[in-house]
PDB file of C-alpha atoms in Angstrom:
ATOM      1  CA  UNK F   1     -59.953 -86.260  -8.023  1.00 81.00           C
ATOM      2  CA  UNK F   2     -58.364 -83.259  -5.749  1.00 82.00           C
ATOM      3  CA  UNK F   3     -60.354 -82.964  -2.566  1.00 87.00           C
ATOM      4  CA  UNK F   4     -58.519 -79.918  -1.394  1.00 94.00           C
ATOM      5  CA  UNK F   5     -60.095 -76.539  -0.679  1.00 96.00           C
ATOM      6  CA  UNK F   6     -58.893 -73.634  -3.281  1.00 95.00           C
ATOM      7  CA  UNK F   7     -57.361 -70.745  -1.789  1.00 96.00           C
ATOM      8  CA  UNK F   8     -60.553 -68.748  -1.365  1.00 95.00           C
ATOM      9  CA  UNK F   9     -62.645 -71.063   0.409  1.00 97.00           C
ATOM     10  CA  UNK F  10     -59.439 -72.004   3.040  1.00 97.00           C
ATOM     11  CA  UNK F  11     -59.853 -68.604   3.351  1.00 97.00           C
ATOM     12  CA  UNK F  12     -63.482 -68.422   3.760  1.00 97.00           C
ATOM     13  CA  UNK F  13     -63.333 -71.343   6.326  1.00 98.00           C
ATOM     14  CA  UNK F  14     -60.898 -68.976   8.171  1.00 98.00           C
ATOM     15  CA  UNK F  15     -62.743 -66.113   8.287  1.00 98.00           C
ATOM     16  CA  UNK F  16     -66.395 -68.010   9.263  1.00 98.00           C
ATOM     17  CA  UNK F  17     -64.509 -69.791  11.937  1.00 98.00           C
ATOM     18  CA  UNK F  18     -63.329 -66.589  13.095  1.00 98.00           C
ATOM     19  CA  UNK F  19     -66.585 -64.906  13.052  1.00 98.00           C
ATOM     20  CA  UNK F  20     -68.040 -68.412  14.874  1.00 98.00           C
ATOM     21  CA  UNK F  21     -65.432 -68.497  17.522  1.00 98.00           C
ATOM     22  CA  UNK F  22     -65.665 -64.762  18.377  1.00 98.00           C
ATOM     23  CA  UNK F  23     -69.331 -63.346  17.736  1.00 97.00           C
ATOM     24  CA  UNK F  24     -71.666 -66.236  17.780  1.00 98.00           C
ATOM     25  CA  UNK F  25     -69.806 -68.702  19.941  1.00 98.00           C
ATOM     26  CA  UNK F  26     -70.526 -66.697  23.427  1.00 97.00           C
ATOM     27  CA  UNK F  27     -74.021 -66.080  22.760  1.00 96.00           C
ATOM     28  CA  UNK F  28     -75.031 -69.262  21.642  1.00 96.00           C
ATOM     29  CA  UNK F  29     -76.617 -71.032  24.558  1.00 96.00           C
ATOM     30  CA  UNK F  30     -78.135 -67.829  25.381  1.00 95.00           C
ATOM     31  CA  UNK F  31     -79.795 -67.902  22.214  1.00 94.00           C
ATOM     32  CA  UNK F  32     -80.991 -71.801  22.820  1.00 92.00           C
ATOM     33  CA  UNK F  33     -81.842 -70.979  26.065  1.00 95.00           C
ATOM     34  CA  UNK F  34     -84.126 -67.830  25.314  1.00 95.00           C
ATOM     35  CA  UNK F  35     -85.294 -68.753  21.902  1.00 92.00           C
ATOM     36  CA  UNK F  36     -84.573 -65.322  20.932  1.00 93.00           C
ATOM     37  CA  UNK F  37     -83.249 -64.253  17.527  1.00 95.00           C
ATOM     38  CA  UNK F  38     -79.864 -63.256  17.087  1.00 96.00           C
ATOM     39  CA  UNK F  39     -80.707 -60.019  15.367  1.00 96.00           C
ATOM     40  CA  UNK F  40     -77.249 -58.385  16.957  1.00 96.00           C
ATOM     41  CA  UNK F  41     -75.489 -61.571  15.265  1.00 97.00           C
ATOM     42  CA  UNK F  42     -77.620 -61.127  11.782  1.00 97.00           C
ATOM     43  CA  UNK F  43     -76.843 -57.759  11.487  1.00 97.00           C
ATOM     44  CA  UNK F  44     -73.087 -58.249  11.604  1.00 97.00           C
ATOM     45  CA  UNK F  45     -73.235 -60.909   9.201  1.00 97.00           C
ATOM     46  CA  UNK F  46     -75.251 -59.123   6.629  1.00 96.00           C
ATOM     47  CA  UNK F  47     -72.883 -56.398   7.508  1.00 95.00           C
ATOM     48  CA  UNK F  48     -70.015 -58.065   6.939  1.00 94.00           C
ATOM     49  CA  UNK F  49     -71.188 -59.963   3.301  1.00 94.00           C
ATOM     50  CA  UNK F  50     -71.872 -63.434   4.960  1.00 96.00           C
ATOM     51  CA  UNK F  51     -75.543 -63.608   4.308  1.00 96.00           C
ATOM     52  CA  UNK F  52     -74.928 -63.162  -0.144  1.00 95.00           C
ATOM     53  CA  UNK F  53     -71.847 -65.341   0.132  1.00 96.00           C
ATOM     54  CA  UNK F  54     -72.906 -67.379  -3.165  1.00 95.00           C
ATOM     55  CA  UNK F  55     -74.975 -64.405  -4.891  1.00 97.00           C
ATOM     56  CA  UNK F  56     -73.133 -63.526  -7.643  1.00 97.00           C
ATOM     57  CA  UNK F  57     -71.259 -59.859  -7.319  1.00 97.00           C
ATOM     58  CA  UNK F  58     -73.467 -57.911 -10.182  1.00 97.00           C
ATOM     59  CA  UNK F  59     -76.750 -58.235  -6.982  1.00 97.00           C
ATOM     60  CA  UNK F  60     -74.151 -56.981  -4.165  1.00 95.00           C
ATOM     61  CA  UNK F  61     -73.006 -60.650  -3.135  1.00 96.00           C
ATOM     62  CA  UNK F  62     -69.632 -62.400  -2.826  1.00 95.00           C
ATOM     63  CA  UNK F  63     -69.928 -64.125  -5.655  1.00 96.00           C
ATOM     64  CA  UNK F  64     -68.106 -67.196  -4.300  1.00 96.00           C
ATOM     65  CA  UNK F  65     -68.867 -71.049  -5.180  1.00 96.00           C
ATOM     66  CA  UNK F  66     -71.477 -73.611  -3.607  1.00 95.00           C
ATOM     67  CA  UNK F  67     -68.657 -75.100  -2.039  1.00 96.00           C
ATOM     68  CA  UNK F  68     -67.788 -71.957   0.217  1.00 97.00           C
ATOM     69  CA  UNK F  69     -71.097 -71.305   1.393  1.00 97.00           C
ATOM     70  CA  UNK F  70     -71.155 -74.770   2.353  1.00 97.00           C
ATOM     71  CA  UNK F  71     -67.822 -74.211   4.328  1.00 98.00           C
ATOM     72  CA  UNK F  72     -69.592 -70.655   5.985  1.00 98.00           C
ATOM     73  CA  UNK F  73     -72.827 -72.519   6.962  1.00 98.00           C
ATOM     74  CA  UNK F  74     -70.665 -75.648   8.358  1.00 98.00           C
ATOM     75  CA  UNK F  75     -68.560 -73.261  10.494  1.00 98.00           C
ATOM     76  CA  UNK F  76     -71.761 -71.387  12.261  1.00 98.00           C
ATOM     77  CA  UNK F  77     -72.799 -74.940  12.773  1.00 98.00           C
ATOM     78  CA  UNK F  78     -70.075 -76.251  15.091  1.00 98.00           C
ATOM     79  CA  UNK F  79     -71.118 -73.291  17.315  1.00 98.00           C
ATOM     80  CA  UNK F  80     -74.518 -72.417  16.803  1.00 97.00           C
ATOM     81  CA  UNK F  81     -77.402 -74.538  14.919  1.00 96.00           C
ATOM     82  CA  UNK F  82     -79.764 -71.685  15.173  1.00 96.00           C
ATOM     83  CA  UNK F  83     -77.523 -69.419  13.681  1.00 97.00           C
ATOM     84  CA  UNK F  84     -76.716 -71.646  10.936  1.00 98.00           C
ATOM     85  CA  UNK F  85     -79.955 -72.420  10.061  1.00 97.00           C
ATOM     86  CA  UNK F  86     -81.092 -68.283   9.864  1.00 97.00           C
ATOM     87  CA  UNK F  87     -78.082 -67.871   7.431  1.00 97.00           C
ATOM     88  CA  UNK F  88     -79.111 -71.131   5.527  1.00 97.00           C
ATOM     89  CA  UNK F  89     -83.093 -69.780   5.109  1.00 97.00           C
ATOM     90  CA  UNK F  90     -81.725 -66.404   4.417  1.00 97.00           C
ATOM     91  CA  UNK F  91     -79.426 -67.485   1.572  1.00 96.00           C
ATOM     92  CA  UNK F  92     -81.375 -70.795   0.048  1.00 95.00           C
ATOM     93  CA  UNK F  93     -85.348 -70.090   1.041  1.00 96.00           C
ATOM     94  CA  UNK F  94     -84.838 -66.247   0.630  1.00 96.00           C
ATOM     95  CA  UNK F  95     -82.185 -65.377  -2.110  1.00 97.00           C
ATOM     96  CA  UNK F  96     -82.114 -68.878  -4.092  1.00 96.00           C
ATOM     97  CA  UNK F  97     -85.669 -68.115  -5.509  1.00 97.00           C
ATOM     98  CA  UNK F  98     -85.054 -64.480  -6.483  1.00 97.00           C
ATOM     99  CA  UNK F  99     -81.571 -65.764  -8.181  1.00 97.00           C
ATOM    100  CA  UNK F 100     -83.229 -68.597  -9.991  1.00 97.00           C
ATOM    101  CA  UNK F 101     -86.181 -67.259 -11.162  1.00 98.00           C
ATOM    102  CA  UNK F 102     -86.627 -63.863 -10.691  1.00 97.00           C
ATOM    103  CA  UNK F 103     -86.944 -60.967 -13.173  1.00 98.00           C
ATOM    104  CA  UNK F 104     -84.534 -58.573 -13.478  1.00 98.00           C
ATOM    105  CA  UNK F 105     -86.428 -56.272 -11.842  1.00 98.00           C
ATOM    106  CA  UNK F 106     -87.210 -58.512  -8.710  1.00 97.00           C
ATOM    107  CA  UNK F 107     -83.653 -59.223  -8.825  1.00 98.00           C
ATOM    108  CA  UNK F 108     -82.418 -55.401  -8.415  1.00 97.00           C
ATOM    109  CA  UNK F 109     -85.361 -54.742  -6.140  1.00 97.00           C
ATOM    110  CA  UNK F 110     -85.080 -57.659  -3.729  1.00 97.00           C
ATOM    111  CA  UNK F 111     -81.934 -59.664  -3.884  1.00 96.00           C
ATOM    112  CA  UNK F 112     -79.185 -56.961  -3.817  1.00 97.00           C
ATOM    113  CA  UNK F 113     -80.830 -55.668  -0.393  1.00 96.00           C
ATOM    114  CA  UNK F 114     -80.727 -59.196   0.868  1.00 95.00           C
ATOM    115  CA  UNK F 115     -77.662 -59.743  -0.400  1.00 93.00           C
TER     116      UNK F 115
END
Protein backbone atom coordinates (compact mmCIF):
# COMPACT_ATOMS: atom_id res chain seq x y z
CA UNK A 1 0.00 0.00 0.00
CA UNK A 2 1.52 3.60 -1.18
CA UNK A 3 1.35 6.00 1.71
CA UNK A 4 2.52 8.93 -0.31
CA UNK A 5 0.57 12.14 -0.87
CA UNK A 6 -0.57 12.65 -4.75
CA UNK A 7 0.55 15.69 -6.32
CA UNK A 8 -2.45 17.79 -5.38
CA UNK A 9 -2.62 17.30 -1.82
CA UNK A 10 1.58 17.92 -1.50
CA UNK A 11 0.38 20.79 -2.98
CA UNK A 12 -2.46 21.51 -0.79
CA UNK A 13 -0.22 20.84 2.32
CA UNK A 14 1.98 23.61 0.76
CA UNK A 15 -0.33 26.07 0.27
CA UNK A 16 -2.29 25.54 3.98
CA UNK A 17 1.09 25.66 5.54
CA UNK A 18 1.67 28.76 3.79
CA UNK A 19 -1.52 30.33 4.66
CA UNK A 20 -0.79 28.89 8.55
CA UNK A 21 2.67 30.24 8.74
CA UNK A 22 1.79 33.69 7.31
CA UNK A 23 -1.96 34.72 8.19
CA UNK A 24 -2.99 32.72 11.15
CA UNK A 25 0.32 31.99 12.79
CA UNK A 26 0.83 35.79 14.20
CA UNK A 27 -2.55 36.17 15.42
CA UNK A 28 -2.97 33.10 17.09
CA UNK A 29 -2.33 33.69 20.74
CA UNK A 30 -4.13 36.83 20.31
CA UNK A 31 -7.01 34.94 19.36
CA UNK A 32 -6.54 32.41 22.58
CA UNK A 33 -5.90 35.15 24.58
CA UNK A 34 -9.08 37.33 23.65
CA UNK A 35 -11.43 34.59 22.75
CA UNK A 36 -12.33 36.57 19.83
CA UNK A 37 -13.22 35.15 16.42
CA UNK A 38 -10.95 35.34 13.69
CA UNK A 39 -13.44 36.85 11.31
CA UNK A 40 -10.31 38.80 9.41
CA UNK A 41 -8.75 35.11 9.17
CA UNK A 42 -12.33 33.47 8.00
CA UNK A 43 -12.83 35.82 5.51
CA UNK A 44 -9.55 35.18 3.73
CA UNK A 45 -10.05 31.62 3.84
CA UNK A 46 -13.49 31.58 2.41
CA UNK A 47 -11.92 34.03 0.09
CA UNK A 48 -9.35 32.12 -0.94
CA UNK A 49 -11.52 28.48 -1.44
CA UNK A 50 -10.24 26.89 1.89
CA UNK A 51 -13.52 26.68 3.66
CA UNK A 52 -15.32 24.19 0.35
CA UNK A 53 -12.01 22.39 0.00
CA UNK A 54 -13.88 18.85 -0.27
CA UNK A 55 -17.30 20.26 -1.82
CA UNK A 56 -17.39 19.05 -5.02
CA UNK A 57 -16.79 21.92 -7.93
CA UNK A 58 -20.58 21.84 -9.51
CA UNK A 59 -21.62 23.89 -5.53
CA UNK A 60 -18.48 26.39 -5.98
CA UNK A 61 -15.95 24.09 -3.95
CA UNK A 62 -12.51 22.62 -4.69
CA UNK A 63 -13.62 19.54 -5.28
CA UNK A 64 -10.55 17.84 -3.77
CA UNK A 65 -10.46 14.37 -1.73
CA UNK A 66 -11.07 13.61 2.13
CA UNK A 67 -7.55 13.18 2.33
CA UNK A 68 -6.67 16.95 1.46
CA UNK A 69 -9.01 18.49 3.67
CA UNK A 70 -7.56 16.41 6.22
CA UNK A 71 -4.02 17.78 5.24
CA UNK A 72 -5.73 21.73 5.26
CA UNK A 73 -7.35 21.19 8.72
CA UNK A 74 -3.97 19.44 10.10
CA UNK A 75 -1.91 22.44 8.88
CA UNK A 76 -4.23 25.29 10.71
CA UNK A 77 -3.78 22.95 13.59
CA UNK A 78 -0.02 23.13 14.20
CA UNK A 79 -0.67 26.91 14.49
CA UNK A 80 -3.97 27.58 15.61
CA UNK A 81 -6.63 25.02 17.27
CA UNK A 82 -9.29 27.60 17.17
CA UNK A 83 -8.85 28.22 13.73
CA UNK A 84 -8.87 24.71 12.84
CA UNK A 85 -11.72 23.85 14.57
CA UNK A 86 -13.98 27.04 12.78
CA UNK A 87 -12.82 25.56 9.37
CA UNK A 88 -13.62 21.94 10.61
CA UNK A 89 -17.50 23.09 11.85
CA UNK A 90 -17.72 25.14 8.77
CA UNK A 91 -16.89 22.32 6.35
CA UNK A 92 -18.25 18.98 8.36
CA UNK A 93 -21.24 20.51 10.81
CA UNK A 94 -22.16 23.18 8.13
CA UNK A 95 -21.58 21.90 4.48
CA UNK A 96 -21.45 17.94 5.19
CA UNK A 97 -25.28 17.97 5.90
CA UNK A 98 -26.33 20.12 2.94
CA UNK A 99 -23.92 17.74 0.65
CA UNK A 100 -25.32 14.57 2.07
CA UNK A 101 -28.71 15.14 2.27
CA UNK A 102 -29.86 18.11 0.91
CA UNK A 103 -32.19 18.83 -2.03
CA UNK A 104 -31.07 20.27 -4.91
CA UNK A 105 -32.51 23.25 -4.13
CA UNK A 106 -30.96 23.55 -0.53
CA UNK A 107 -27.89 22.60 -2.21
CA UNK A 108 -27.81 25.71 -4.79
CA UNK A 109 -29.31 27.91 -2.12
CA UNK A 110 -27.04 27.13 0.82
CA UNK A 111 -23.94 25.19 0.07
CA UNK A 112 -22.45 27.08 -2.94
CA UNK A 113 -22.52 30.37 -0.65
CA UNK A 114 -20.77 28.42 2.03
CA UNK A 115 -18.71 26.92 -0.17
Amino acid sequence: MDFKFSAQQELMQQLMRSFAETEVKPLAAEIDETEQYPRGTVEKMAKNGMLGINIPAEYGGAGADSISYVIAIEELAKVCATTAIIMSAHTSLACGPLLSFGTEEQKQKYLVPLA
